[in-house]
Amino acid sequence: MIFTDVKTKGIRKEFGELERIMTKKLGFVRWSWDFGKVTYDLKYTLDGVDYYLRLSGRVVNEKRLENKKALVELDHPRFARHFFPHGLDETVEVPEGLSEDVKAKLTELENALNE
């Protein structure tokens, strides 16, 4: 599920600031797969099934990701169900049991990134 109504797409933050907001303030975990892209995940578990609230971004200047001055442009947040061992289904809806928590975190995310 893609949250197009959450205003994160196109936001640009320097990596150092983004890292502080996403990991320290909001509790996301950073997964970086190359020097130019970043993914932050927040894990939820309901009835033995793992779900992830995910926010991705890409570096838009000449810096590498680990450089605090790398400028990262963000995309829309996504919600996905995990399938063992490596699969994610981004077409799932947010389960009723997680709905309030996910909505609250999306509001917190949008506010923190737009400060």
Coordinates of C-alpha atoms in Angstrom, one line a residue, residues 63 86 90 96 101:
K63 CA 27.8 12.9 -2.3
H86 CA 12.8 -12.4 1.3
E90 CA 3.2 -3.9 -1.0
E96 CA -7.4 -3.3 11.4
D101 CA -0.7 2.8 15.2

